[in-house]
Coordinates of C-alpha atoms and ligand atoms in Angstrom, one line a residue:
M273 CA -95.7 104.0 43.6
S274 CA -95.7 107.2 45.6
E275 CA -93.3 107.5 48.6
Q276 CA -94.5 106.4 52.0
L277 CA -94.8 109.4 54.3
N278 CA -96.7 108.0 57.3
P279 CA -94.0 108.3 60.0
F280 CA -95.1 105.1 61.8
K281 CA -94.9 103.1 58.6
I282 CA -91.5 104.6 58.0
A283 CA -90.4 103.6 61.5
Q284 CA -91.6 100.1 60.9
A285 CA -89.8 99.8 57.5
Q286 CA -86.6 101.1 59.1
L287 CA -86.9 98.4 61.8
D288 CA -87.6 95.7 59.2
E289 CA -84.4 96.5 57.4
A290 CA -82.4 96.3 60.7
A291 CA -84.1 93.1 61.7
K292 CA -83.1 91.5 58.4
L293 CA -79.5 92.6 58.7
L294 CA -79.3 91.4 62.3
G295 CA -81.1 88.1 61.5
L296 CA -83.6 88.9 64.3
D297 CA -86.0 86.1 65.1
A298 CA -89.6 86.6 64.0
G299 CA -91.0 86.9 67.5
T300 CA -88.7 89.6 68.6
H301 CA -89.1 91.4 65.3
A302 CA -92.9 91.3 65.6
A303 CA -92.8 92.5 69.3
L304 CA -90.6 95.5 68.2
R305 CA -92.9 96.5 65.4
E306 CA -95.8 97.7 67.6
P307 CA -96.1 99.8 70.8
L308 CA -96.6 97.9 74.0
R309 CA -99.3 100.3 75.2
E310 CA -101.1 103.4 74.2
L311 CA -103.6 105.7 75.9
H312 CA -106.0 107.9 73.9
V313 CA -107.6 110.7 75.9
S314 CA -110.1 113.5 75.5
I315 CA -109.3 116.7 77.4
P316 CA -112.1 119.2 78.1
V317 CA -110.7 122.7 78.6
K318 CA -112.6 125.8 79.7
M319 CA -111.5 128.4 77.2
D320 CA -111.2 132.1 78.0
N321 CA -114.5 132.8 76.2
G322 CA -116.3 130.6 78.7
Q323 CA -116.8 127.7 76.2
V324 CA -115.5 124.2 76.6
K325 CA -113.2 122.8 73.9
V326 CA -112.3 119.1 73.9
F327 CA -108.8 118.3 72.8
K328 CA -107.6 114.9 71.7
G329 CA -104.3 113.6 73.2
F330 CA -102.2 110.4 73.3
R331 CA -99.4 108.8 75.3
V332 CA -97.7 105.9 73.6
Q333 CA -95.4 103.6 75.6
Y334 CA -93.4 101.8 72.8
N335 CA -91.0 99.6 74.7
D336 CA -89.8 99.5 78.3
A337 CA -87.5 96.4 78.3
R338 CA -84.4 98.6 79.1
G339 CA -86.2 100.8 81.7
P340 CA -89.1 103.2 82.2
C341 CA -90.4 104.8 79.1
K342 CA -89.1 108.2 78.2
G343 CA -90.0 110.8 75.7
G344 CA -91.5 114.2 75.1
I345 CA -95.0 115.6 74.6
R346 CA -95.8 117.5 71.5
F347 CA -98.5 120.1 71.2
H348 CA -99.2 120.5 67.5
P349 CA -102.3 121.1 65.3
E350 CA -101.3 118.3 62.9
E351 CA -100.5 115.7 65.5
T352 CA -101.6 112.2 64.7
V353 CA -101.4 109.0 66.7
D354 CA -99.2 107.5 64.0
T355 CA -96.7 110.3 64.4
V356 CA -96.7 109.8 68.2
R357 CA -96.2 106.0 67.6
A358 CA -93.3 106.7 65.3
L359 CA -91.7 109.1 67.7
S360 CA -92.1 106.7 70.6
A361 CA -90.3 104.0 68.6
W362 CA -87.5 106.5 67.8
M363 CA -87.3 107.3 71.5
T364 CA -86.8 103.6 72.2
W365 CA -83.9 103.5 69.7
K366 CA -82.6 106.9 70.9
C367 CA -82.3 105.8 74.6
A368 CA -80.7 102.5 73.5
V369 CA -78.1 104.1 71.2
V370 CA -76.8 106.4 73.9
D371 CA -77.0 103.5 76.3
I372 CA -79.2 105.1 79.1
P373 CA -81.4 102.7 81.1
L374 CA -84.7 103.9 79.7
G375 CA -87.3 102.8 77.2
G376 CA -89.2 104.8 74.7
G377 CA -92.5 106.7 74.9
K378 CA -94.1 109.8 73.4
G379 CA -97.1 112.0 74.0
G380 CA -99.0 114.4 71.8
V381 CA -102.0 116.7 71.9
I382 CA -103.8 118.0 68.8
C383 CA -103.9 121.8 69.5
N384 CA -102.4 125.0 68.2
P385 CA -100.6 126.6 71.2
K386 CA -99.9 129.7 69.0
E387 CA -103.6 130.5 69.1
M388 CA -104.1 129.8 72.9
S389 CA -103.7 132.2 75.8
H390 CA -101.3 131.4 78.7
S391 CA -104.1 130.3 81.0
E392 CA -105.7 128.2 78.3
L393 CA -102.4 126.5 77.8
E394 CA -102.0 125.9 81.5
R395 CA -105.5 124.4 81.8
L396 CA -104.8 122.1 78.8
S397 CA -101.4 121.0 80.2
R398 CA -103.0 120.2 83.6
G399 CA -105.9 118.4 81.9
Y400 CA -103.5 116.3 79.9
M401 CA -101.5 115.3 83.0
R402 CA -104.8 114.5 84.9
Q403 CA -105.6 112.0 82.1
V404 CA -102.2 110.4 81.7
S405 CA -101.2 110.5 85.4
R406 CA -102.4 106.9 85.8
I407 CA -99.7 105.6 83.5
V408 CA -96.7 108.0 84.0
G409 CA -94.3 108.3 87.0
I410 CA -90.6 108.0 87.8
D411 CA -90.6 104.2 87.4
K412 CA -93.2 103.9 84.6
D413 CA -92.9 106.6 82.0
C414 CA -91.3 110.1 82.2
P415 CA -92.4 112.9 79.8
A416 CA -90.4 115.9 78.7
P417 CA -90.7 118.9 76.3
D418 CA -90.9 118.5 72.5
V419 CA -92.3 120.5 69.7
Y420 CA -94.2 123.6 71.1
T421 CA -94.0 122.4 74.8
T422 CA -91.8 124.3 77.2
P423 CA -90.2 124.1 80.7
Q424 CA -93.2 126.2 82.0
I425 CA -95.5 123.5 80.7
M426 CA -93.4 120.8 82.4
A427 CA -93.7 122.8 85.7
W428 CA -97.6 122.9 85.4
M429 CA -97.7 119.2 84.6
L430 CA -95.4 118.3 87.5
D431 CA -97.5 120.4 89.9
E432 CA -100.7 118.6 88.7
F433 CA -99.2 115.2 89.1
E434 CA -97.8 116.0 92.6
T435 CA -101.2 117.5 93.6
I436 CA -102.9 114.2 92.5
Y437 CA -100.5 112.0 94.3
Q438 CA -99.8 114.3 97.3
R439 CA -96.1 113.9 97.3
H440 CA -93.0 115.3 95.6
E441 CA -91.8 113.3 92.6
P442 CA -89.7 115.8 90.5
G443 CA -88.1 113.0 88.5
M444 CA -91.4 112.1 86.9
I445 CA -90.9 114.7 84.2
T446 CA -87.8 116.4 82.8
G447 CA -87.0 119.6 81.0
K448 CA -88.3 121.4 84.1
P449 CA -87.2 125.0 85.0
I450 CA -84.2 124.9 87.4
A451 CA -86.3 126.4 90.2
V452 CA -88.5 123.2 90.4
G453 CA -85.7 120.6 90.0
G454 CA -84.5 121.0 86.4
S455 CA -80.9 120.3 85.4
L456 CA -78.4 122.8 84.4
G457 CA -77.6 122.4 80.7
R458 CA -80.9 120.8 79.7
N459 CA -82.1 123.8 77.7
D460 CA -79.3 123.5 75.0
A461 CA -78.6 119.8 75.4
T462 CA -80.3 118.6 72.2
A463 CA -78.3 121.0 70.1
R464 CA -75.1 120.6 72.1
G465 CA -75.2 116.8 71.6
G466 CA -75.8 117.4 67.9
V467 CA -72.8 119.7 67.7
Y468 CA -70.6 117.1 69.5
C469 CA -71.7 114.6 66.8
V470 CA -70.8 117.1 64.0
R471 CA -67.4 117.5 65.6
E472 CA -66.9 113.7 65.5
A473 CA -68.3 113.4 61.9
A474 CA -66.0 116.2 60.8
K475 CA -63.0 114.3 62.3
A476 CA -64.1 111.2 60.4
L477 CA -64.5 113.0 57.1
G478 CA -61.4 115.2 57.5
I479 CA -63.3 118.5 57.5
D480 CA -62.0 121.4 59.6
P481 CA -65.1 122.4 61.6
S482 CA -63.6 125.9 62.3
K483 CA -64.0 126.6 58.6
A484 CA -67.3 125.0 58.1
T485 CA -70.3 126.8 56.7
Y486 CA -73.8 125.8 58.0
A487 CA -77.5 126.3 57.5
I488 CA -80.4 125.7 59.9
Q489 CA -83.9 124.6 58.8
G490 CA -86.2 125.2 61.8
F491 CA -85.2 128.0 64.2
G492 CA -86.9 126.7 67.3
N493 CA -85.1 125.7 70.5
A494 CA -82.7 123.1 69.0
G495 CA -82.0 125.2 65.8
Q496 CA -81.3 128.4 67.7
Y497 CA -78.8 126.7 70.1
A498 CA -77.2 124.8 67.2
A499 CA -76.6 128.2 65.5
T500 CA -74.7 129.6 68.5
L501 CA -73.0 126.4 69.7
M502 CA -71.4 125.7 66.3
K503 CA -69.4 128.9 67.0
E504 CA -68.9 128.4 70.7
V505 CA -68.0 124.7 70.7
L506 CA -66.4 124.2 67.3
G507 CA -65.4 127.8 66.4
S508 CA -67.3 127.2 63.2
G509 CA -67.0 129.7 60.3
N510 CA -70.2 130.9 59.0
L511 CA -74.0 130.5 59.4
L512 CA -75.2 131.2 55.9
A513 CA -79.0 130.7 56.4
A514 CA -81.8 129.9 58.8
S515 CA -85.5 129.4 58.5
D516 CA -88.7 128.9 60.5
S517 CA -92.3 128.1 59.5
R518 CA -92.7 131.7 58.2
G519 CA -89.7 131.7 55.9
G520 CA -85.9 132.0 55.9
V521 CA -83.0 134.4 55.6
Y522 CA -79.7 134.0 53.7
S523 CA -76.4 135.9 53.5
E524 CA -73.4 134.7 51.6
K525 CA -71.2 136.8 54.0
G526 CA -72.6 135.0 57.0
I527 CA -75.1 135.8 59.7
N528 CA -74.2 136.6 63.4
P529 CA -76.1 133.7 65.2
H530 CA -76.4 135.6 68.5
D531 CA -78.0 138.6 66.8
L532 CA -80.3 136.3 64.8
V533 CA -81.5 134.5 67.9
K534 CA -82.1 137.8 69.7
Y535 CA -84.1 139.0 66.6
K536 CA -86.2 135.8 66.6
L537 CA -87.0 136.0 70.3
E538 CA -88.0 139.7 69.9
T539 CA -90.1 139.3 66.7
G540 CA -91.1 135.7 66.6
K541 CA -89.5 135.2 63.2
V542 CA -86.2 135.3 61.3
E543 CA -87.8 137.0 58.2
G544 CA -86.6 140.5 57.7
F545 CA -83.3 140.1 59.7
P546 CA -81.2 143.1 58.6
G547 CA -78.4 142.4 56.0
T548 CA -80.0 139.2 54.7
K549 CA -82.0 138.1 51.6
P550 CA -85.2 136.0 51.9
I551 CA -84.9 132.2 51.2
S552 CA -87.6 129.5 51.2
N553 CA -87.3 126.5 53.4
E554 CA -87.0 124.3 50.3
D555 CA -84.1 126.4 48.8
L556 CA -82.3 126.5 52.2
L557 CA -82.1 122.7 52.3
E558 CA -80.4 122.7 48.9
L559 CA -77.7 125.2 49.8
N560 CA -74.0 124.4 49.2
V561 CA -72.9 124.3 52.9
D562 CA -70.7 121.9 54.9
V563 CA -73.3 121.2 57.5
L564 CA -77.1 121.3 57.2
F565 CA -79.2 121.0 60.3
P566 CA -82.8 119.9 59.5
S567 CA -84.3 121.0 62.8
A568 CA -88.0 121.3 62.3
L569 CA -90.4 118.5 61.5
E570 CA -90.7 115.1 59.7
N571 CA -90.3 114.4 55.9
V572 CA -88.5 117.5 54.7
I573 CA -85.8 115.5 52.7
T574 CA -87.7 113.1 50.4
T575 CA -87.2 111.7 46.9
K576 CA -88.3 115.1 45.6
N577 CA -85.2 116.9 46.8
A578 CA -82.6 114.3 48.0
D579 CA -80.6 114.4 44.9
K580 CA -80.3 118.2 45.1
I581 CA -78.9 118.3 48.7
K582 CA -75.3 119.6 48.6
A583 CA -74.4 119.5 52.2
K584 CA -71.5 117.3 53.2
I585 CA -73.1 116.5 56.6
S586 CA -76.8 116.5 57.5
A587 CA -77.1 116.7 61.2
E588 CA -80.7 115.8 62.0
L589 CA -81.9 117.7 65.1
A590 CA -85.5 117.1 64.1
N591 CA -87.1 113.7 64.4
G592 CA -87.7 111.9 61.1
P593 CA -86.7 114.6 58.6
T594 CA -85.4 112.2 56.0
T595 CA -87.5 109.4 54.3
P596 CA -85.9 105.9 53.7
D597 CA -85.7 106.4 49.9
A598 CA -84.0 109.8 50.4
D599 CA -81.6 108.1 52.8
E600 CA -80.4 105.9 50.0
T601 CA -79.9 108.8 47.6
L602 CA -78.0 110.8 50.2
Y603 CA -75.8 107.8 51.0
K604 CA -75.0 107.2 47.3
K605 CA -74.2 110.9 46.9
G606 CA -71.8 110.8 49.8
C607 CA -73.8 113.1 52.1
F608 CA -72.9 111.9 55.6
V609 CA -76.2 111.8 57.6
I610 CA -76.0 111.9 61.4
P611 CA -79.4 110.2 62.0
D612 CA -82.0 111.9 64.2
F613 CA -82.1 109.5 67.1
L614 CA -78.3 109.7 67.4
C615 CA -77.9 113.4 66.5
N616 CA -80.7 114.7 68.8
A617 CA -80.1 112.3 71.7
G618 CA -78.4 115.0 73.8
G619 CA -81.8 116.2 75.0
V620 CA -82.9 112.9 76.5
T621 CA -79.4 112.2 77.8
V622 CA -79.5 115.3 79.9
S623 CA -83.1 114.4 80.8
Y624 CA -81.7 111.2 82.2
F625 CA -79.1 113.2 84.1
E626 CA -82.0 115.3 85.4
M627 CA -83.8 112.2 86.7
V628 CA -80.6 111.0 88.4
Q629 CA -80.1 114.4 90.1
N630 CA -83.7 114.4 91.2
A631 CA -83.3 110.9 92.7
Y632 CA -80.3 112.0 94.7
N633 CA -81.7 115.4 95.4
H634 CA -78.2 116.7 94.6
F635 CA -77.4 118.8 91.6
W636 CA -74.3 118.9 89.3
E637 CA -72.4 121.9 88.1
L638 CA -72.7 122.8 84.4
D639 CA -69.3 121.6 83.4
E640 CA -70.1 118.2 84.9
V641 CA -73.2 118.0 82.7
Y642 CA -71.3 119.0 79.6
K643 CA -68.5 116.5 80.3
K644 CA -70.9 113.6 80.9
L645 CA -72.9 114.5 77.8
D646 CA -69.8 114.7 75.7
L647 CA -68.7 111.2 76.8
K648 CA -72.2 109.7 76.1
M649 CA -72.5 111.3 72.7
T650 CA -69.0 110.6 71.5
K651 CA -69.3 107.0 72.6
A652 CA -72.7 106.6 70.8
F653 CA -71.3 108.3 67.6
N654 CA -68.3 106.0 67.6
D655 CA -70.4 102.8 68.2
V656 CA -72.6 103.7 65.3
H657 CA -69.8 104.8 63.0
A658 CA -67.9 101.5 63.7
M659 CA -71.1 99.6 62.9
S660 CA -71.6 101.5 59.7
K661 CA -68.0 100.7 58.6
K662 CA -68.3 97.0 59.6
H663 CA -71.6 96.4 57.7
K664 CA -71.0 99.0 55.0
V665 CA -74.3 100.7 55.6
H666 CA -75.3 104.3 56.1
M667 CA -75.3 105.8 59.6
R668 CA -79.1 105.4 60.1
K669 CA -79.0 101.7 59.4
A670 CA -76.0 101.4 61.6
A671 CA -77.7 103.3 64.5
Y672 CA -80.7 100.9 64.1
L673 CA -78.3 97.9 64.3
V674 CA -76.7 99.2 67.5
A675 CA -80.1 100.1 69.2
V676 CA -82.2 97.2 68.1
Q677 CA -79.6 94.7 69.3
R678 CA -79.6 96.3 72.7
V679 CA -83.4 96.4 73.1
A680 CA -83.7 92.8 71.8
E681 CA -81.1 91.6 74.3
A682 CA -83.1 93.1 77.2
M683 CA -86.3 91.6 75.9
K684 CA -84.6 88.2 75.6
L685 CA -83.1 88.4 79.1
R686 CA -86.6 89.3 80.6
G687 CA -88.0 86.2 78.9
W688 CA -90.4 88.3 76.7
V689 CA -89.2 86.7 73.5
Ligands
LIG860 N1 -88.4 115.4 73.1 C1 -87.0 115.1 73.1 C2 -86.6 114.1 72.1 O1 -87.3 113.8 71.2 C3 -86.5 114.9 74.5 C4 -87.1 113.7 75.2 C5 -86.8 113.6 76.7 O2 -86.0 114.4 77.2 O3 -87.3 112.7 77.3 O4 -85.6 113.5 72.2

């Protein structure tokens, strides 16, 4: 039988495993297998050529037993409702694993922002917010950036929402620019949280992070910051390779991460970075490095390549990069996976800090954000690691056990199940 690659089916299968191990009752299990609500929208947008194009979009509210739904909005040409469903489930587990009082949601629009002008993108962002404004808000569901959405897009969406409701409500969306109520430290929070997890994993495995080599698959926001933060936070040795959707670069001597980020921002690609050789995305994943950061999209580590992965630690900054079968292979091989909804939870954690600061209308210094983020990530890592040792399961299963238990408890207390 060929491997299941539908992300929502994967998310359900992962939950099923956890439900079995936890001995979850059938009702709670069934309630956790499906999103509570979803909204499907059509967004007519006047394009620059005068014609109207209609875009399809979604907002899925998976579970809000622990608090208002929370999760980003993706703008992607290959977006599907099942991907958004899976991502909203993973947001539910993510908020639970770092123990913030929020549920899980996710949004998506099928579009290709790389082919749209600035003003077309603004009209699409405002159009999406007009459609979902009826179900989002500070105490209902709070969106944020994700793949191909930016702080600027959050600012347009905030403005549209506030224009509709005729009041200020900055905490209804996070990942905003600082000038309209964003939090310091939100821009690199996903990567920083992941690097804190790598530090803890290295401790557990007896690896000296200052000597660690690493490679980054996916050189977007999270990947770029991971490249520089590995050096800044952990003093890590060598970035050997990085790739984006157009291709990758490799150097056995190591790549200066700051220079590579500068080059990427100037040229829009990593390809052709001086002093490096080209490498494909596939070959990069199989490099012999201490830490691999899958930081792009879903399903890049599958049964096709799992047995060829040589990294000691796979730090998943992307959502859903590893399939369940590949997970088993990596576990047997001794590759320590820091699962996505733990590894990349730094983003939503600082989003939560942003909501708190918006509620108080009082903003924290950067060092306070870092300190609070470190506490949350370290505690979450240790909770999951302890669970993995207790049940002798890999870190993803352990993360599910921690998260599902917390969400199930809230549902029970509310009398839903
Ligand atoms: N999109 C990010 C994620 O997948 C951040 C979500 C948020 O900040 O709400 O975790």
